[in-house]
Coordinates of C-alpha atoms in Angstrom, one line a residue:
Chain A
M160 CA -47.9 -24.5 -11.9
N161 CA -49.5 -21.9 -14.1
A162 CA -47.1 -19.3 -12.7
R163 CA -44.2 -21.4 -13.9
H164 CA -45.8 -21.9 -17.3
L165 CA -46.4 -18.2 -17.7
I166 CA -42.8 -17.5 -16.8
N167 CA -41.6 -20.0 -19.4
Y168 CA -44.0 -18.7 -21.9
S169 CA -42.7 -15.1 -21.4
L170 CA -39.2 -16.3 -21.7
H171 CA -39.9 -18.3 -24.8
L172 CA -41.3 -15.2 -26.5
A173 CA -38.5 -13.0 -25.2
D174 CA -35.8 -15.4 -26.3
N175 CA -37.2 -15.6 -29.8
A176 CA -37.0 -11.8 -30.1
L177 CA -33.6 -11.4 -28.4
V178 CA -31.9 -14.1 -30.4
L179 CA -33.2 -12.9 -33.8
G180 CA -32.5 -9.3 -32.8
H181 CA -28.9 -10.2 -31.9
R182 CA -28.5 -12.1 -35.2
N183 CA -29.7 -9.1 -37.1
S184 CA -27.4 -6.8 -35.1
E185 CA -24.5 -8.9 -36.4
W186 CA -25.1 -7.2 -39.7
T187 CA -24.6 -3.7 -38.3
G188 CA -21.7 -2.1 -40.0
H189 CA -21.6 -5.0 -42.6
G190 CA -24.8 -4.5 -44.5
P191 CA -24.7 -4.7 -48.3
I192 CA -25.5 -1.0 -48.6
L193 CA -25.8 1.8 -45.9
E194 CA -29.6 2.1 -46.3
Q195 CA -30.2 -1.6 -45.8
D196 CA -27.7 -1.7 -43.0
I197 CA -29.8 0.8 -41.1
A198 CA -33.1 -1.0 -42.1
L199 CA -31.9 -4.2 -40.6
S200 CA -30.4 -2.6 -37.5
N201 CA -33.8 -0.9 -36.9
I202 CA -35.5 -4.3 -37.0
A203 CA -32.8 -5.6 -34.7
L204 CA -33.6 -2.8 -32.2
D205 CA -37.4 -3.4 -32.5
L206 CA -36.9 -7.0 -31.6
I207 CA -34.6 -6.3 -28.7
G208 CA -37.1 -3.8 -27.5
Q209 CA -39.8 -6.5 -27.5
A210 CA -37.5 -8.9 -25.8
R211 CA -36.9 -6.3 -23.0
Y212 CA -40.6 -5.9 -22.3
L213 CA -41.0 -9.7 -22.1
Y214 CA -38.0 -10.2 -19.9
Q215 CA -39.1 -7.4 -17.6
Y216 CA -42.4 -9.2 -17.3
A217 CA -40.8 -12.6 -16.7
A218 CA -38.6 -11.0 -14.0
R219 CA -41.6 -9.4 -12.3
L220 CA -43.4 -12.8 -12.2
M221 CA -40.3 -14.5 -10.8
N222 CA -39.8 -11.9 -8.1
A223 CA -43.5 -12.0 -7.2
G224 CA -43.6 -15.7 -6.7
E225 CA -41.4 -18.1 -4.8
R226 CA -39.2 -18.4 -7.8
P227 CA -40.0 -22.0 -8.6
A228 CA -38.3 -21.8 -11.9
V229 CA -35.5 -19.3 -12.0
P230 CA -33.7 -20.4 -15.1
G231 CA -30.0 -20.2 -14.8
G232 CA -30.1 -21.6 -11.3
P233 CA -27.5 -20.1 -9.0
V234 CA -26.6 -17.2 -11.2
A235 CA -29.9 -15.4 -12.0
G236 CA -31.4 -13.9 -8.9
A237 CA -28.8 -15.3 -6.6
A238 CA -28.3 -14.3 -3.0
G239 CA -31.9 -12.9 -2.5
S240 CA -31.4 -10.1 -5.0
P241 CA -34.3 -9.7 -7.4
V242 CA -34.1 -11.1 -10.9
T243 CA -33.5 -8.5 -13.6
E244 CA -34.0 -8.5 -17.4
D245 CA -30.2 -8.3 -17.8
Q246 CA -29.7 -11.5 -15.9
L247 CA -32.3 -13.3 -18.0
A248 CA -30.6 -12.2 -21.2
Y249 CA -27.0 -12.4 -20.2
L250 CA -26.6 -15.1 -17.5
R251 CA -28.7 -18.0 -18.7
D252 CA -27.1 -20.8 -20.6
S253 CA -28.2 -22.3 -23.8
W254 CA -30.4 -25.0 -22.3
D255 CA -32.3 -22.3 -20.4
F256 CA -33.2 -20.5 -23.7
R257 CA -36.5 -21.4 -25.1
N258 CA -36.3 -19.7 -28.5
C259 CA -37.3 -21.7 -31.6
L260 CA -34.4 -23.1 -33.7
L261 CA -35.2 -20.9 -36.7
V262 CA -34.1 -17.6 -35.1
E263 CA -30.8 -18.9 -34.0
Q264 CA -29.6 -20.1 -37.4
A265 CA -26.5 -18.3 -38.7
N266 CA -26.9 -15.3 -40.9
G267 CA -25.4 -16.8 -44.0
D268 CA -25.7 -14.4 -47.0
W269 CA -28.1 -11.5 -47.2
G270 CA -30.7 -13.8 -48.9
T271 CA -30.6 -16.2 -46.0
T272 CA -30.9 -13.5 -43.5
V273 CA -33.9 -11.8 -45.2
L274 CA -35.6 -15.2 -45.7
R275 CA -35.1 -16.1 -42.0
Q276 CA -36.6 -12.7 -41.2
F277 CA -39.6 -13.2 -43.5
L278 CA -40.4 -16.7 -42.2
F279 CA -40.3 -15.5 -38.7
S280 CA -42.0 -12.1 -39.2
A281 CA -44.9 -13.9 -40.9
Y282 CA -45.2 -16.1 -37.8
Q283 CA -44.8 -13.2 -35.4
Y284 CA -47.4 -11.1 -37.3
Y285 CA -50.2 -13.7 -37.0
F286 CA -49.0 -14.7 -33.6
Y287 CA -49.2 -11.2 -32.1
R288 CA -52.5 -10.6 -33.7
E289 CA -53.8 -13.5 -31.7
L290 CA -51.9 -12.6 -28.5
R291 CA -53.6 -9.2 -28.5
E292 CA -56.7 -11.2 -27.4
S293 CA -54.8 -12.8 -24.5
R294 CA -56.5 -12.8 -21.1
D295 CA -53.1 -11.8 -19.7
G296 CA -53.2 -8.0 -19.9
E297 CA -49.4 -7.6 -19.9
L298 CA -48.9 -9.9 -22.9
S299 CA -51.8 -8.5 -24.7
A300 CA -50.3 -4.9 -24.3
I301 CA -46.9 -6.1 -25.5
A302 CA -48.5 -7.8 -28.5
E303 CA -50.5 -4.6 -29.4
K304 CA -47.3 -2.5 -29.5
S305 CA -45.1 -5.1 -31.2
L306 CA -47.6 -5.8 -34.0
K307 CA -47.0 -2.4 -35.6
E308 CA -43.3 -3.0 -35.7
V309 CA -43.8 -6.6 -37.0
T310 CA -46.1 -5.4 -39.7
Y311 CA -43.3 -3.4 -41.2
H312 CA -40.7 -6.3 -40.8
L313 CA -43.1 -8.5 -42.7
R314 CA -43.5 -6.0 -45.5
W315 CA -39.8 -5.2 -45.7
S316 CA -38.7 -8.9 -45.7
S317 CA -41.4 -10.0 -48.1
E318 CA -40.2 -7.5 -50.6
W319 CA -36.6 -8.7 -50.3
V320 CA -37.6 -12.3 -50.7
I321 CA -39.5 -11.5 -53.9
R322 CA -36.8 -9.2 -55.2
L323 CA -34.1 -11.8 -54.8
G324 CA -36.1 -14.9 -55.6
D325 CA -37.4 -13.4 -58.7
G326 CA -34.2 -11.6 -59.5
T327 CA -31.1 -12.7 -61.3
E328 CA -30.1 -16.3 -61.9
E329 CA -27.6 -16.1 -59.0
S330 CA -29.9 -14.5 -56.5
H331 CA -32.6 -17.0 -57.4
A332 CA -30.2 -19.9 -56.8
R333 CA -29.1 -18.5 -53.5
M334 CA -32.6 -18.0 -52.3
E335 CA -33.5 -21.6 -53.3
K336 CA -30.6 -22.8 -51.2
A337 CA -31.7 -20.6 -48.3
V338 CA -35.2 -22.1 -48.4
D339 CA -33.7 -25.6 -48.4
Q340 CA -31.6 -24.6 -45.4
L341 CA -34.3 -22.9 -43.3
W342 CA -37.5 -24.7 -44.1
M343 CA -36.8 -27.6 -41.8
Y344 CA -36.9 -25.1 -38.8
T345 CA -40.3 -23.7 -39.5
G346 CA -42.4 -26.8 -38.4
E347 CA -41.3 -26.2 -34.8
L348 CA -43.1 -22.8 -34.7
F349 CA -46.4 -24.7 -34.6
L350 CA -45.5 -27.5 -32.2
P351 CA -46.8 -26.3 -28.8
A352 CA -44.5 -26.7 -25.9
D353 CA -45.8 -27.9 -22.5
Y354 CA -46.2 -24.3 -21.3
E355 CA -48.2 -23.4 -24.5
Q356 CA -50.4 -26.5 -24.1
S357 CA -51.2 -25.6 -20.6
L358 CA -51.9 -21.9 -21.1
A359 CA -53.7 -22.0 -24.5
P360 CA -56.9 -23.4 -23.1
L361 CA -56.9 -20.7 -20.5
G362 CA -56.9 -18.0 -23.2
I363 CA -53.5 -16.8 -22.1
A364 CA -51.2 -18.3 -24.7
V365 CA -51.9 -18.3 -28.4
D366 CA -53.4 -21.5 -29.9
L367 CA -50.9 -22.2 -32.6
A368 CA -53.4 -24.1 -34.7
Q369 CA -55.0 -20.8 -35.4
V370 CA -51.8 -19.2 -36.6
Q371 CA -50.5 -22.1 -38.8
P372 CA -53.0 -21.9 -41.7
L373 CA -52.6 -18.1 -41.9
W374 CA -48.9 -18.3 -41.9
T375 CA -48.8 -21.1 -44.5
T376 CA -51.1 -19.1 -46.9
R377 CA -49.0 -16.0 -46.6
V378 CA -45.7 -17.7 -46.9
Q379 CA -46.8 -19.7 -49.9
E380 CA -48.1 -16.6 -51.6
V381 CA -44.8 -14.8 -51.2
L382 CA -42.6 -17.7 -52.2
K383 CA -44.8 -18.3 -55.2
E384 CA -44.4 -14.6 -56.3
A385 CA -40.7 -15.1 -55.6
T386 CA -40.7 -18.1 -58.0
L387 CA -39.3 -20.2 -55.1
T388 CA -40.2 -23.8 -54.4
V389 CA -41.6 -25.0 -51.0
P390 CA -39.7 -28.0 -50.0
N391 CA -40.9 -31.0 -48.1
A392 CA -38.6 -31.2 -45.1
V393 CA -38.7 -33.1 -41.8
A394 CA -39.4 -30.7 -39.0
Q395 CA -36.5 -30.1 -36.6
K396 CA -37.6 -29.3 -33.1
G397 CA -36.4 -28.9 -29.5
G398 CA -35.5 -25.3 -29.2
K399 CA -38.7 -24.4 -27.4
Q400 CA -37.7 -26.9 -24.7
G401 CA -34.1 -25.8 -24.5
R402 CA -32.5 -28.3 -26.9
H403 CA -30.7 -26.2 -29.5
T404 CA -28.6 -26.5 -32.5
E405 CA -24.9 -25.7 -32.0
Q406 CA -25.5 -22.2 -33.5
L407 CA -27.0 -20.9 -30.3
G408 CA -23.8 -21.6 -28.3
Y409 CA -21.7 -19.5 -30.5
L410 CA -24.2 -16.6 -30.4
L411 CA -24.5 -16.6 -26.6
A412 CA -20.7 -16.8 -26.2
E413 CA -20.4 -13.6 -28.0
M414 CA -23.5 -11.9 -26.7
Q415 CA -22.9 -12.8 -23.1
F416 CA -19.1 -12.5 -23.0
L417 CA -18.9 -9.0 -21.4
Q418 CA -21.4 -9.7 -18.5
R419 CA -19.7 -13.0 -17.8
A420 CA -16.1 -11.7 -17.9
Y421 CA -17.1 -8.5 -16.0
P422 CA -20.2 -9.3 -13.9
G423 CA -22.4 -6.3 -13.3
C424 CA -20.4 -4.1 -15.7
E425 CA -22.1 -1.0 -16.9
W426 CA -21.2 1.5 -19.6
Chain B
M1231 CA -23.3 -2.4 -71.7
E1232 CA -21.5 -1.6 -68.6
K1233 CA -22.9 -3.5 -65.6
Q1234 CA -24.6 -1.2 -63.1
H1235 CA -23.1 -1.6 -59.7
N1236 CA -24.8 1.2 -57.9
W1237 CA -28.4 1.8 -57.3
P1238 CA -29.7 5.1 -58.5
L1239 CA -29.8 8.1 -56.2
W1240 CA -33.1 9.5 -54.8
E1241 CA -33.9 12.8 -53.2
I1242 CA -36.1 12.5 -50.1
F1243 CA -38.7 15.0 -48.9
I1244 CA -40.3 14.6 -45.5
R1245 CA -43.3 16.3 -44.1
S1246 CA -42.8 16.7 -40.3
K1247 CA -46.5 17.1 -39.5
Q1248 CA -49.9 17.5 -41.1
G1249 CA -50.3 20.9 -42.7
L1250 CA -46.7 21.7 -43.2
D1251 CA -44.7 21.4 -46.5
H1252 CA -42.5 18.5 -47.5
K1253 CA -39.0 19.5 -46.9
H1254 CA -35.8 18.2 -48.6
V1255 CA -33.9 16.2 -46.0
G1256 CA -31.2 14.4 -48.1
S1257 CA -30.7 11.6 -50.6
L1258 CA -30.2 7.9 -50.5
H1259 CA -29.7 4.9 -52.9
A1260 CA -32.5 2.5 -53.8
A1261 CA -33.3 0.1 -56.6
D1262 CA -36.8 1.5 -57.2
A1263 CA -39.3 3.9 -55.8
A1264 CA -40.9 1.5 -53.4
M1265 CA -37.5 0.7 -52.0
A1266 CA -36.6 4.4 -51.8
I1267 CA -39.7 5.1 -49.7
E1268 CA -38.9 2.3 -47.3
N1269 CA -35.2 3.3 -47.1
A1270 CA -36.3 6.9 -46.4
R1271 CA -38.5 5.5 -43.6
D1272 CA -35.6 3.7 -42.2
V1273 CA -33.0 6.4 -42.6
Y1274 CA -34.9 9.6 -42.1
T1275 CA -37.9 9.0 -39.9
R1276 CA -36.4 6.7 -37.2
R1277 CA -36.4 9.6 -34.7
M1278 CA -40.1 10.6 -35.4
E1279 CA -39.1 13.2 -38.0
G1280 CA -42.1 12.7 -40.3
V1281 CA -45.6 11.6 -41.2
S1282 CA -45.3 11.6 -45.0
I1283 CA -42.5 10.8 -47.5
W1284 CA -41.9 11.9 -51.1
V1285 CA -39.1 10.5 -53.2
V1286 CA -37.9 11.7 -56.5
E1287 CA -35.1 10.1 -58.4
S1288 CA -32.3 12.6 -58.4
K1289 CA -31.8 12.7 -62.2
Y1290 CA -35.3 14.2 -62.6
I1291 CA -34.3 17.2 -60.5
H1292 CA -33.2 20.1 -62.8
A1293 CA -31.1 22.7 -61.1
S1294 CA -30.1 26.3 -61.9
N1295 CA -26.5 26.8 -62.8
P1296 CA -24.3 28.5 -60.1
D1297 CA -22.6 30.4 -63.0
D1298 CA -25.9 32.2 -63.6
A1299 CA -26.1 33.5 -60.1
A1300 CA -25.1 37.1 -61.0
A1301 CA -27.6 37.4 -63.8
F1302 CA -30.3 35.5 -62.0
Y1303 CA -30.3 36.9 -58.5
D1304 CA -28.3 40.1 -58.2
P1305 CA -30.8 42.3 -60.1
A1306 CA -33.3 41.8 -57.3
N1307 CA -31.0 43.5 -54.8
D1308 CA -32.1 47.1 -55.5
K1309 CA -35.8 46.5 -56.1
V1310 CA -37.1 47.3 -52.6
Y1311 CA -40.4 48.4 -54.1
R1312 CA -41.2 44.7 -54.6
H1313 CA -41.6 44.4 -50.9
P1314 CA -44.9 45.5 -49.6
T1315 CA -43.3 47.7 -47.0
F1316 CA -44.9 51.0 -48.1
Y1317 CA -48.4 50.5 -46.7
D1318 CA -49.6 52.1 -43.5
L1319 CA -50.9 49.3 -41.3
P1320 CA -53.6 49.9 -38.6
D1321 CA -52.1 49.4 -35.1
E1322 CA -54.7 46.6 -34.4
L1323 CA -53.0 44.5 -37.1
K1324 CA -50.5 42.2 -35.6
H1325 CA -48.3 39.5 -37.2
M1326 CA -47.7 41.1 -40.6

């Protein structure tokens, strides 16, 4: 039972990183200015790197056990071959993905993208700080390494949110709109899924109740400096349990096209 | 006043490791110094090129004029005595 939860937990963390990394990579070549194009592409690569470690770990757990929960059913790990990180990323369908809804939301304008990054980086920052203390050595090591990257993501995205929020009339209006659009997806970050509820008391998963007040304080500070208002919005949820917004379907269709059309293709 | 569409240009200097000098590596655009340092981090240190960054807005760099080259640099050509090459060095002394 715990093995299945640990697999799902690792996939949840991996999916968060991969989906946001992919969203950011959609900006590559389209950034508002060369320097920021590179900055966001670097962040995309950091996140995809984190996703790889987590998928590799999930795959190892699956291959070690009797594979009670191979997501993607007949495709991933079919015919007795071991599960790989690529299968987990490219051959699962949207209901197998356990990322939170925030990271799958469309890029919108630059303001929406940097706000999404800020809201999630603030979460990842406090989250990884806790995960470093996990009793699971693998997760703790991944958290240790990722925290350095996320510290920069948080700095970079905070500065953009402040710059645009407290910028021109137009940039301020766009940021207000972005906050209204994305805020409803932040509540889910702190609603523990079944695998988190089961692993947190064991000291393996992060207790989200520890992260929430830290996140709230940091986010409110930055939004205040950016002269943006924090809305009251009903929390949308479901992503962590595989119930997604339609956005994820489009993302996966593009991201997975090649492996689905040409299975096993390498280049 | 004409609206400014481009961010100012910055010259970037990177120190590759402790103890060495900062070296000019190129230039980039940024809205202010803080952003210039972050852009330099993202553009010029992503392959482990450095441990320290200096940025200077390009307009503050004053350069010599190429037209002055003859007057500036040619006179040094025939002043070999300015090189310390006329000393007898003991054999034990290496790396001079």
